[in-house]
Amino acid sequence: MPLTGTRDLSTIADSAPLLTSLETEPWELKGAQHLQLHYELGGDRQALLPPALHPSIPPTLLVNVTHAPDSEVGAFTLATVRVGCRAGARPRGLLVRGYCDSASATSVLRERWGFPVDLADVHLDPSYARATTSVTLDGATILAGELVDPQPITGADVQYMATLALARVARDGEETLLIQVDPDYTFDRAQRGVPRLTAFDAEAWNLPGASGAHPISASLTTVDMTLPRLRYLVHPDRDPLKAVERLPQPQPA
């Protein structure tokens, strides 16, 4: 039998964003810098996922930090830590908590895409020899890492998994759901390197017991990134074969 998760996400849903509408327009973020540190997950993979999701094999932990130099709400930097999984046969990353350094961007990400993000100090500092990142919350470092020895590659060599973001949705009552967010990327520049995760407070990311056990890969890209219309929801407590809901899409005129 395929493995499935055992976590009851309703126990942490109180802090998740509440979406009053599932209709949103795409949001393009030009010239964004995006760092990904990919690790094999240490900890109980099934205990970190809800019953609707299968753990990836091997289990993985994905650290993603995006700096948007310009947007309708100004520059911002977003950090997420996701657990690799599958929704049906498709690879995804479960996001139950993230952080952003802009109050305005935090509101947009929560209200339009259901990202469970809170305000913190988030930094991404790329240079010719490495790219470093850190997240500080109430004076404590809850994440620190870097990509070292960057080497040029093409954008075709980089793959980002779609996110399943924990949120509450108001429709015929309030539901705890996972919102699929699968951005489009147009690559301008890409590099790969060696990942180093030097600090990680699992509790601060709502991932108790998780750790980055073994490094897999790291990438740093410059991209035009577009957050999309919402297309799919996942009901976290359902059987995986019955968990995915497709949202109606606007028809062309």
Coordinates of C-alpha atoms in Angstrom, one line a residue:
M1 CA 0.0 0.0 0.0
P2 CA 1.3 3.5 -0.7
L3 CA 2.3 5.5 2.3
T4 CA 0.2 8.5 3.3
G5 CA 0.5 11.2 5.9
T6 CA -1.0 11.1 9.4
R7 CA -1.0 14.7 10.5
D8 CA -4.1 16.5 11.5
L9 CA -3.6 20.0 10.0
S10 CA -6.7 21.4 11.7
T11 CA -4.5 21.6 14.9
I12 CA -2.4 24.4 13.3
A13 CA -5.0 25.9 11.0
D14 CA -6.0 28.8 13.4
S15 CA -3.0 30.8 12.3
A16 CA -3.5 30.0 8.6
P17 CA -4.9 32.8 6.3
L18 CA -8.6 32.9 5.6
L19 CA -9.6 33.3 2.0
T20 CA -13.0 34.8 1.3
S21 CA -12.6 34.4 -2.5
L22 CA -10.8 31.9 -4.7
E23 CA -10.7 34.2 -7.7
T24 CA -7.5 36.2 -8.1
E25 CA -5.6 37.7 -11.0
P26 CA -2.0 36.6 -11.8
W27 CA 0.8 38.6 -10.3
E28 CA 4.1 39.0 -12.2
L29 CA 7.3 39.6 -10.3
K30 CA 10.0 40.6 -12.8
G31 CA 13.7 40.0 -12.1
A32 CA 13.2 37.9 -9.0
Q33 CA 16.1 36.1 -7.5
H34 CA 15.3 32.6 -6.3
L35 CA 17.4 30.4 -4.0
Q36 CA 16.5 26.7 -3.5
L37 CA 18.3 24.4 -1.0
H38 CA 17.2 20.8 -1.4
Y39 CA 17.8 18.3 1.4
E40 CA 16.8 14.8 2.3
L41 CA 14.4 15.1 5.2
G42 CA 15.3 13.9 8.7
G43 CA 12.3 13.1 10.9
D44 CA 9.0 11.3 10.6
R45 CA 7.9 12.0 7.0
Q46 CA 4.4 10.7 7.5
A47 CA 3.8 12.7 10.7
L48 CA 4.5 15.9 8.8
L49 CA 1.9 15.3 6.0
P50 CA -1.9 15.0 6.1
P51 CA -3.7 11.8 4.9
A52 CA -4.4 13.2 1.4
L53 CA -0.6 13.3 0.5
H54 CA 2.0 10.7 -0.1
P55 CA 5.5 11.3 1.2
S56 CA 8.2 11.6 -1.5
I57 CA 10.8 8.8 -1.7
P58 CA 13.3 9.7 -0.5
P59 CA 11.6 12.2 1.9
T60 CA 12.7 15.8 1.1
L61 CA 12.9 19.3 2.6
L62 CA 12.8 22.3 0.3
V63 CA 14.1 25.7 1.4
N64 CA 13.1 28.4 -1.0
V65 CA 13.9 32.1 -0.7
T66 CA 12.7 34.7 -3.3
H67 CA 13.7 38.3 -3.5
A68 CA 11.3 40.4 -5.6
P69 CA 13.1 43.7 -6.3
D70 CA 9.9 45.4 -7.5
S71 CA 6.2 44.8 -7.3
E72 CA 2.9 46.7 -6.8
V73 CA 3.6 46.7 -3.0
G74 CA 7.4 47.3 -3.4
A75 CA 10.4 45.1 -2.9
F76 CA 10.1 42.0 -0.6
T77 CA 11.8 38.8 0.3
L78 CA 9.8 35.6 1.0
A79 CA 11.2 32.4 2.7
T80 CA 9.4 29.1 2.8
V81 CA 10.3 25.6 4.0
R82 CA 8.3 22.8 2.4
V83 CA 8.0 19.1 2.8
G84 CA 8.3 17.2 -0.5
C85 CA 5.2 15.0 -1.2
R86 CA 2.9 13.8 -3.9
A87 CA -0.8 14.7 -4.6
G88 CA -1.8 11.7 -6.5
A89 CA 1.1 11.1 -8.9
R90 CA 2.3 14.7 -9.0
P91 CA 5.2 16.1 -7.0
R92 CA 4.3 18.9 -4.6
G93 CA 5.7 20.8 -1.7
L94 CA 3.6 21.2 1.5
L95 CA 3.8 24.7 3.1
V96 CA 2.4 25.2 6.6
R97 CA 4.4 28.3 7.5
G98 CA 6.6 30.8 5.9
Y99 CA 8.0 34.3 6.5
C100 CA 8.2 37.6 4.5
D101 CA 9.9 40.9 5.3
S102 CA 7.2 43.2 4.0
A103 CA 3.9 43.7 5.7
S104 CA 2.2 44.7 2.5
A105 CA 3.5 41.7 0.6
T106 CA 2.5 39.4 3.5
S107 CA -1.1 40.6 3.3
V108 CA -1.2 40.1 -0.5
L109 CA 0.3 36.5 -0.3
R110 CA -2.1 35.5 2.5
E111 CA -5.3 37.1 1.1
R112 CA -4.9 36.1 -2.6
W113 CA -2.9 32.8 -2.6
G114 CA -3.4 31.5 0.9
F115 CA 0.3 31.5 1.8
P116 CA 0.6 30.9 5.6
V117 CA 3.3 33.6 6.0
D118 CA 4.1 35.9 8.8
L119 CA 6.3 39.0 9.2
A120 CA 10.1 38.4 10.0
D121 CA 13.5 39.7 8.9
V122 CA 14.4 37.8 5.7
H123 CA 17.6 38.2 3.8
L124 CA 19.0 36.9 0.5
D125 CA 22.5 38.0 -0.4
P126 CA 24.0 36.5 -3.6
S127 CA 27.6 37.1 -4.6
Y128 CA 30.0 35.6 -7.1
A129 CA 31.2 32.9 -4.6
R130 CA 28.1 32.1 -2.7
A131 CA 24.5 33.1 -2.0
T132 CA 23.5 33.3 1.7
T133 CA 20.1 33.5 3.3
S134 CA 18.8 34.0 6.8
V135 CA 15.5 34.5 8.6
T136 CA 15.3 36.1 12.0
L137 CA 12.2 36.1 14.2
D138 CA 12.0 38.1 17.4
G139 CA 15.8 38.3 17.5
A140 CA 16.4 34.6 17.0
T141 CA 17.8 33.0 13.8
I142 CA 15.3 30.4 12.7
L143 CA 16.9 29.7 9.3
A144 CA 20.4 30.2 7.9
G145 CA 21.9 28.6 4.8
E146 CA 23.9 29.1 1.7
L147 CA 24.7 27.9 -1.8
V148 CA 28.5 27.7 -2.3
D149 CA 30.6 27.1 -5.4
P150 CA 28.0 28.4 -8.0
Q151 CA 28.4 27.0 -11.5
P152 CA 26.3 28.3 -14.5
I153 CA 23.6 26.1 -15.9
T154 CA 20.5 26.7 -18.1
G155 CA 17.0 27.2 -16.8
A156 CA 16.0 23.9 -18.3
D157 CA 18.1 22.2 -15.6
V158 CA 16.0 23.7 -12.8
Q159 CA 12.7 22.4 -11.6
Y160 CA 10.5 23.9 -9.0
M161 CA 7.6 22.0 -7.4
A162 CA 4.2 23.5 -7.1
T163 CA 3.2 24.5 -3.5
L164 CA 0.3 23.3 -1.5
A165 CA -0.3 26.1 1.0
L166 CA -2.3 25.5 4.2
A167 CA -5.2 27.9 4.4
R168 CA -8.8 28.3 5.6
V169 CA -11.5 29.0 2.9
A170 CA -14.9 30.6 3.6
R171 CA -17.5 28.9 1.5
D172 CA -20.6 27.3 3.0
G173 CA -18.8 27.5 6.3
E174 CA -15.1 27.5 6.9
E175 CA -12.9 24.7 5.6
T176 CA -9.2 23.8 6.1
L177 CA -7.7 23.3 2.7
L178 CA -4.5 23.2 0.8
I179 CA -4.2 25.8 -2.0
Q180 CA -2.2 24.7 -5.0
V181 CA 0.1 27.6 -6.2
D182 CA 2.1 26.7 -9.3
P183 CA 4.0 29.8 -10.6
D184 CA 5.2 30.2 -14.1
Y185 CA 8.9 31.0 -14.5
T186 CA 10.9 32.6 -17.3
F187 CA 14.6 32.1 -16.7
D188 CA 17.2 34.8 -17.3
R189 CA 20.1 33.2 -15.4
A190 CA 20.7 30.0 -13.5
Q191 CA 23.4 28.5 -11.3
R192 CA 23.8 25.4 -9.3
G193 CA 26.0 24.7 -6.3
V194 CA 26.4 22.9 -3.0
P195 CA 23.7 23.5 -0.3
R196 CA 24.6 24.2 3.3
L197 CA 21.9 24.6 6.0
T198 CA 23.6 26.0 9.1
A199 CA 20.5 26.8 11.2
F200 CA 17.0 25.5 11.1
D201 CA 14.4 25.8 13.9
A202 CA 11.8 23.2 12.9
E203 CA 9.2 24.4 15.4
A204 CA 9.2 28.0 14.0
W205 CA 8.2 26.5 10.6
N206 CA 5.5 24.3 12.1
L207 CA 7.5 21.2 11.2
P208 CA 8.2 19.5 14.5
G209 CA 11.0 17.0 14.3
A210 CA 12.1 17.9 10.8
S211 CA 15.7 18.5 9.8
G212 CA 17.9 18.7 6.8
A213 CA 19.6 15.3 7.0
H214 CA 21.6 15.1 3.7
P215 CA 22.3 17.7 1.1
I216 CA 20.9 17.0 -2.4
S217 CA 21.2 20.1 -4.6
A218 CA 21.1 23.9 -4.6
S219 CA 20.2 26.4 -7.3
L220 CA 20.1 30.2 -7.7
T221 CA 18.2 31.8 -10.5
T222 CA 17.0 35.1 -11.8
V223 CA 13.5 34.8 -13.2
D224 CA 10.4 36.5 -14.2
M225 CA 7.9 34.8 -11.9
T226 CA 4.1 34.9 -12.2
L227 CA 1.8 33.8 -9.4
P228 CA -1.2 32.3 -11.1
R229 CA -4.9 32.1 -10.9
L230 CA -5.9 29.4 -8.4
R231 CA -6.8 26.1 -10.2
Y232 CA -6.7 23.3 -7.7
L233 CA -7.5 22.6 -4.0
V234 CA -6.6 19.6 -1.9
H235 CA -8.8 18.4 0.9
P236 CA -6.2 17.3 3.4
D237 CA -8.2 14.7 5.3
R238 CA -9.6 12.8 2.4
D239 CA -8.3 9.7 0.6
P240 CA -5.6 10.7 -1.9
L241 CA -7.7 9.5 -4.8
K242 CA -10.6 11.8 -3.7
A243 CA -8.8 14.8 -2.3
V244 CA -8.2 17.0 -5.3
E245 CA -10.8 19.6 -6.4
R246 CA -10.5 21.4 -9.7
L247 CA -11.7 25.0 -9.6
P248 CA -13.8 26.5 -12.4
Q249 CA -11.7 28.7 -14.7
P250 CA -12.9 31.9 -16.6
Q251 CA -13.8 31.2 -20.1
P252 CA -12.3 33.3 -23.0
A253 CA -14.6 35.9 -24.4

